[in-house]
Amino acid sequence: MSISIDITRPLPGAAFGAKVRLAMSPATGRPDALPQALADNGGLLLIPGLNEIKRDPALLVRLSRLFGPEVEDYRHLPTGRRMVHETQPEIFLVTNTVPGSRPPPARPEPPLTADGKLPVQYPHRKGWHTDQSYRRPPPDISLFYAAVPVDRARGQTLFASGILAYEALPARLKAKVETLQGLHAQPGTGRGRNDALAGRTPRPFAAHESSQLQPVVRTHPVTGQCALYLCEYGQMDWFEGPFVGMQPGPHGDGAALLDELMVHYTRPEFVYVHEWTEGDVLVWDNRCLIHAATWYDAENDQRLMWRTTVRGNPGSIYAGERKSWIPQEAATA
Ligand SMILES: [Fe+2]
């Protein structure tokens, strides 16, 4: 698949990212034009106007393959087929409609900042994460297609740049996180901060569900840039973590450091707010960005988004590792 691109940068109101217009041009295009643009623009691309994906869902998968060798097949998820596109098993459905029926995140309290803006900064805004960080090796890139977005001013997706946040870290914090490791937990395994705060006992989990260590500072395998790599409430392990070698639990010194880092990471100058238009595709690099979904009115709004996940180049620290989330017996069968 050869592509020519026109790039506008940066994205409005953001210090990173780029808008890209595509032309399929087998004669002059290059298959690496898009991945190169992603690397050159801080890990975020907006490709508007791809409404043809609705008629040709395989186009989203073909685009995804430009970014890496392995596009996840979601057929084997424990949630089953109801979250997966009926003809393209590489497309995960993020929707409040049947049969996906996933509710939107809660509205921040208060819903707007003191100056009337959409809250983006932690902890006013919660839900910041990087996709599947509870897996080793973690995925590289996600693509998200707006099949049926909700009206603008609701249902946005927020992105924060781990590269900009890392560069701006005070020296004291940079030294603290240099070799620090975070313990990332799969949502739903009962290891989140709210589970710990409520005093629940986490259920025992199988080896392939276990929380996974990740460096707090990741070196990007393509650009060589350092980026903060962190999540918060639901996707860190708040029983044994959030950090190795620090006091665990929601009241420990690890929790205090995570709060301080997340407040810094999500400062408005490191954030881009995407208001969706039907036909938009966003491509983001999970190795150097975090993102968060925002509230919409699930009673009155219908939202249908399609996601793919690309893996295959996590960096040399993961070299030779087996996939942590595949049960051993399945891996050897
Ligand atoms: Fe996500």
Coordinates of C-alpha atoms and ligand atoms in Angstrom, one line a residue:
M1 CA 0.0 0.0 0.0
S2 CA 1.8 3.2 -1.2
I3 CA 0.7 6.5 0.1
S4 CA 1.5 10.2 -0.6
I5 CA 0.8 12.6 2.2
D6 CA 0.3 16.3 2.8
I7 CA 1.1 17.4 6.4
T8 CA -0.2 20.3 8.4
R9 CA 1.4 20.8 11.8
P10 CA 0.9 21.0 14.6
L11 CA -2.6 20.1 15.6
P12 CA -4.7 23.1 16.7
G13 CA -4.0 24.1 20.3
A14 CA -1.3 21.4 20.7
A15 CA 2.5 21.4 20.7
F16 CA 2.7 18.0 18.9
G17 CA 0.9 16.0 16.3
A18 CA 0.0 16.6 12.7
K19 CA -3.0 16.5 10.3
V20 CA -2.4 14.4 7.3
R21 CA -4.2 14.2 3.9
L22 CA -3.8 10.9 2.2
A23 CA -3.6 10.1 -1.5
M24 CA -3.2 6.4 -2.5
S25 CA -0.5 6.7 -5.2
P26 CA 1.2 3.5 -6.1
A27 CA 3.4 5.3 -8.6
T28 CA 5.0 8.0 -6.3
G29 CA 3.9 7.0 -2.8
R30 CA 5.9 5.3 -0.1
P31 CA 4.7 2.6 2.3
D32 CA 6.7 4.3 5.1
A33 CA 5.3 7.8 4.6
L34 CA 2.8 7.5 7.4
P35 CA 5.0 5.8 10.0
Q36 CA 7.7 8.4 9.3
A37 CA 5.2 11.2 9.8
L38 CA 4.1 9.7 13.1
A39 CA 7.7 9.5 14.3
D40 CA 8.4 13.1 13.1
N41 CA 5.3 14.6 14.8
G42 CA 5.5 13.4 18.4
G43 CA 3.4 10.2 17.9
L44 CA 0.0 11.6 16.9
L45 CA -1.6 11.9 13.4
L46 CA -5.1 13.0 12.4
I47 CA -6.3 11.6 9.1
P48 CA -9.7 13.2 8.4
G49 CA -12.2 12.3 5.7
L50 CA -11.7 8.5 5.6
N51 CA -15.5 7.8 5.4
E52 CA -14.8 5.0 2.9
I53 CA -13.6 2.9 5.9
K54 CA -17.3 2.4 6.8
R55 CA -17.9 0.7 3.4
D56 CA -14.5 -1.0 3.4
P57 CA -13.5 -1.9 7.0
A58 CA -10.5 -3.8 5.7
L59 CA -9.0 -0.4 4.7
L60 CA -8.5 0.4 8.4
V61 CA -6.6 -2.9 8.8
R62 CA -4.5 -2.2 5.7
L63 CA -3.6 1.2 7.1
S64 CA -2.8 -0.3 10.5
R65 CA -0.4 -2.8 8.8
L66 CA 1.7 0.2 7.6
F67 CA 2.6 0.8 11.2
G68 CA 3.9 -2.6 12.2
P69 CA 4.0 -6.3 11.5
E70 CA 1.3 -7.5 13.9
V71 CA -2.3 -6.1 14.1
E72 CA -4.1 -7.7 17.0
D73 CA -6.8 -10.2 16.3
Y74 CA -9.5 -9.5 18.9
R75 CA -11.5 -12.8 18.4
H76 CA -9.8 -14.4 21.3
L77 CA -10.7 -11.7 23.9
P78 CA -12.4 -12.9 27.0
T79 CA -15.2 -10.4 26.3
G80 CA -16.0 -12.5 23.2
R81 CA -17.2 -11.5 19.8
R82 CA -19.7 -8.8 20.9
M83 CA -16.8 -6.2 21.1
V84 CA -15.4 -7.2 17.7
H85 CA -16.3 -6.1 14.2
E86 CA -18.3 -8.9 12.5
T87 CA -16.2 -9.1 9.3
Q88 CA -12.8 -7.7 10.6
P89 CA -11.6 -9.4 13.8
E90 CA -8.8 -6.8 14.0
I91 CA -11.4 -4.1 14.7
F92 CA -12.4 -3.6 18.4
L93 CA -15.7 -1.8 18.9
V94 CA -15.8 1.0 21.4
T95 CA -19.5 1.8 21.7
N96 CA -22.3 2.4 24.1
T97 CA -24.7 0.7 21.6
V98 CA -25.7 -2.9 21.6
P99 CA -24.0 -5.3 21.6
G100 CA -20.8 -3.5 22.8
S101 CA -22.7 -1.5 25.5
R102 CA -19.7 0.1 27.1
P103 CA -20.6 3.1 29.2
P104 CA -18.7 6.4 28.8
P105 CA -16.4 7.6 31.6
A106 CA -17.9 9.6 34.4
R107 CA -18.1 13.4 34.0
P108 CA -15.4 15.2 36.0
E109 CA -16.7 17.1 39.1
P110 CA -17.0 20.0 38.5
P111 CA -17.7 19.5 34.8
L112 CA -15.7 22.5 33.7
T113 CA -12.6 24.3 35.1
A114 CA -12.8 27.6 36.9
D115 CA -12.2 29.4 33.6
G116 CA -14.9 27.4 31.8
K117 CA -12.7 25.0 29.9
L118 CA -12.8 21.2 29.6
P119 CA -10.8 19.7 32.4
V120 CA -7.7 17.9 31.2
Q121 CA -5.3 17.8 34.1
Y122 CA -5.1 15.0 36.6
P123 CA -6.7 14.5 39.1
H124 CA -9.6 16.7 38.0
R125 CA -9.5 14.5 34.8
K126 CA -9.1 10.8 35.5
G127 CA -8.7 7.9 33.1
W128 CA -5.4 8.7 31.6
H129 CA -3.7 5.6 30.3
T130 CA -1.6 4.1 27.5
D131 CA -3.2 1.1 25.8
Q132 CA -2.5 -2.4 27.2
S133 CA 0.4 -1.3 29.4
Y134 CA -0.5 -4.4 31.6
R135 CA 1.0 -6.6 28.8
R136 CA 4.7 -7.3 28.1
P137 CA 5.7 -6.5 25.5
P138 CA 3.2 -3.6 25.3
P139 CA 1.7 -2.5 22.0
D140 CA 3.2 0.2 19.9
I141 CA 0.4 2.0 18.1
S142 CA -3.4 2.4 18.1
L143 CA -5.7 3.6 15.3
F144 CA -9.2 4.9 16.2
Y145 CA -11.8 5.5 13.5
A146 CA -14.9 7.6 14.1
A147 CA -17.8 5.6 12.6
V148 CA -20.5 7.4 14.6
P149 CA -19.0 10.1 16.8
V150 CA -21.2 12.2 19.2
D151 CA -21.6 15.9 18.8
R152 CA -18.6 18.0 19.3
A153 CA -18.0 19.3 22.9
R154 CA -18.7 15.7 24.2
G155 CA -16.9 12.4 23.7
Q156 CA -13.5 13.9 23.0
T157 CA -10.2 12.0 23.2
L158 CA -7.4 13.7 25.1
F159 CA -3.7 13.1 24.4
A160 CA -0.7 14.1 26.6
S161 CA 2.8 14.0 25.3
G162 CA 5.2 11.9 27.4
I163 CA 8.1 13.4 25.4
L164 CA 7.3 17.0 26.3
A165 CA 6.4 16.0 29.9
Y166 CA 9.7 14.2 30.3
E167 CA 11.7 17.1 28.8
A168 CA 10.1 19.5 31.3
L169 CA 10.5 17.4 34.4
P170 CA 12.4 19.1 37.2
A171 CA 15.9 17.7 37.7
R172 CA 14.8 16.3 41.1
L173 CA 12.0 14.2 39.5
K174 CA 14.1 13.2 36.5
A175 CA 16.7 11.7 38.8
K176 CA 13.9 9.9 40.8
V177 CA 12.3 8.2 37.8
E178 CA 15.4 7.5 35.7
T179 CA 15.5 3.8 36.6
L180 CA 12.1 3.5 38.3
Q181 CA 9.7 0.8 37.3
G182 CA 5.9 0.9 37.5
L183 CA 3.6 -2.0 38.1
H184 CA 0.7 -1.9 35.6
A185 CA -2.5 -3.8 36.2
Q186 CA -5.3 -5.0 33.8
P187 CA -8.5 -3.1 34.5
G188 CA -11.1 -5.4 36.0
T189 CA -8.6 -7.6 37.9
G190 CA -9.5 -5.8 41.1
R191 CA -6.0 -4.1 41.6
G192 CA -7.0 -0.5 40.9
R193 CA -6.7 2.4 43.2
N194 CA -10.5 2.5 44.0
D195 CA -10.3 -1.3 44.9
A196 CA -7.4 -0.5 47.3
L197 CA -9.1 2.5 48.8
A198 CA -12.2 0.4 49.4
G199 CA -10.2 -2.2 51.2
R200 CA -11.1 -5.0 48.9
T201 CA -9.0 -8.1 48.7
P202 CA -7.9 -8.6 45.1
R203 CA -8.9 -11.9 43.6
P204 CA -6.0 -14.3 42.8
F205 CA -5.3 -14.2 39.1
A206 CA -3.7 -16.6 36.7
A207 CA -0.1 -16.0 35.6
H208 CA -1.2 -14.6 32.3
E209 CA -3.3 -11.9 34.0
S210 CA -0.6 -10.8 36.4
S211 CA 0.5 -7.2 36.7
Q212 CA 3.5 -6.2 34.6
L213 CA 6.5 -4.1 35.2
Q214 CA 7.3 -1.3 32.8
P215 CA 10.0 1.4 32.9
V216 CA 8.6 4.8 33.9
V217 CA 10.9 6.4 31.3
R218 CA 10.8 4.6 27.9
T219 CA 13.3 5.2 25.1
H220 CA 11.4 5.3 21.8
P221 CA 12.8 2.5 19.5
V222 CA 12.4 4.7 16.4
T223 CA 13.3 8.2 17.5
G224 CA 15.5 7.5 20.5
Q225 CA 13.5 10.1 22.5
C226 CA 12.7 9.5 26.2
A227 CA 9.1 9.6 27.3
L228 CA 7.2 9.2 30.5
Y229 CA 5.3 5.9 30.5
L230 CA 2.6 5.9 33.2
C231 CA -1.1 5.3 33.9
E232 CA -3.2 6.1 36.9
Y233 CA -6.3 4.9 38.8
G234 CA -7.5 1.8 37.0
Q235 CA -4.3 0.6 35.2
M236 CA -1.7 0.5 37.9
D237 CA -1.4 -2.1 40.6
W238 CA -2.3 -0.4 43.8
F239 CA -1.7 -3.4 46.0
E240 CA 2.0 -4.2 45.2
G241 CA 2.7 -1.0 43.4
P242 CA 2.5 1.5 41.9
F243 CA 6.3 1.6 41.9
V244 CA 8.9 -1.0 42.7
G245 CA 11.0 -0.2 45.7
M246 CA 8.6 2.4 47.1
Q247 CA 6.0 2.1 49.7
P248 CA 3.0 0.4 48.0
G249 CA -0.7 1.1 48.3
P250 CA -2.9 4.2 47.8
H251 CA -1.5 6.1 50.7
G252 CA 2.2 5.2 50.3
D253 CA 5.1 7.3 49.0
G254 CA 4.7 5.6 45.6
A255 CA 1.1 6.9 45.4
A256 CA 2.3 10.4 46.2
L257 CA 5.0 10.3 43.5
L258 CA 2.5 9.0 40.9
D259 CA 0.1 11.8 41.7
E260 CA 2.9 14.3 41.4
L261 CA 4.0 12.8 38.0
M262 CA 0.5 12.6 36.6
V263 CA -0.3 16.2 37.5
H264 CA 2.9 17.2 35.7
Y265 CA 2.3 14.9 32.7
T266 CA -1.2 16.3 32.0
R267 CA -0.4 20.0 32.3
P268 CA -2.5 21.7 29.6
E269 CA 0.5 22.7 27.5
F270 CA 1.3 19.0 27.0
V271 CA -2.3 18.1 26.0
Y272 CA -4.2 18.0 22.7
V273 CA -8.1 17.7 22.8
H274 CA -9.5 16.0 19.8
E275 CA -13.1 16.8 18.9
W276 CA -14.3 14.1 16.6
T277 CA -15.8 14.4 13.1
E278 CA -17.3 11.3 11.3
G279 CA -14.6 9.8 9.1
D280 CA -11.6 10.9 11.3
V281 CA -8.8 8.4 12.0
L282 CA -6.4 9.2 14.8
V283 CA -3.2 7.3 15.0
W284 CA -1.3 7.4 18.3
D285 CA 1.9 6.0 19.6
N286 CA 1.4 4.3 22.9
R287 CA 5.1 4.3 23.6
C288 CA 5.2 8.1 24.1
L289 CA 1.6 9.3 24.6
I290 CA -1.1 8.8 27.1
H291 CA -4.8 9.4 26.4
A292 CA -8.2 9.7 28.1
A293 CA -11.8 9.5 27.0
T294 CA -14.3 12.1 28.0
W295 CA -17.9 11.9 29.1
Y296 CA -20.9 11.9 26.7
D297 CA -24.6 11.5 27.3
A298 CA -25.1 7.7 27.1
E299 CA -28.9 8.1 27.4
N300 CA -29.2 10.3 24.4
D301 CA -26.0 9.9 22.4
Q302 CA -24.9 6.9 20.3
R303 CA -21.2 6.5 19.7
L304 CA -19.4 3.9 17.6
M305 CA -15.7 4.0 17.3
W306 CA -13.4 1.3 15.7
R307 CA -10.0 0.6 17.2
T308 CA -7.0 -1.5 16.0
T309 CA -3.8 -2.2 17.9
V310 CA -0.4 -2.6 16.3
R311 CA 2.6 -4.3 17.9
G312 CA 6.0 -5.5 17.0
N313 CA 8.6 -2.8 17.9
P314 CA 8.5 -2.2 21.7
G315 CA 12.2 -1.6 22.1
S316 CA 15.3 -3.7 22.9
I317 CA 14.4 -4.1 26.6
Y318 CA 11.6 -6.5 25.6
A319 CA 13.8 -8.4 23.1
G320 CA 13.0 -12.2 23.1
E321 CA 10.1 -12.0 25.6
R322 CA 7.1 -14.3 25.3
K323 CA 3.8 -12.5 25.4
S324 CA 2.8 -12.2 29.0
W325 CA -1.0 -12.3 28.3
I326 CA -1.0 -15.6 26.4
P327 CA -1.5 -18.6 28.8
Q328 CA 1.5 -20.8 28.9
E329 CA -0.4 -23.9 27.8
A330 CA -1.8 -22.0 24.8
A331 CA 1.6 -20.7 23.9
T332 CA 3.2 -24.2 23.8
A333 CA 0.2 -26.0 22.3
Ligands
FE1 FE -7.2 3.6 25.4

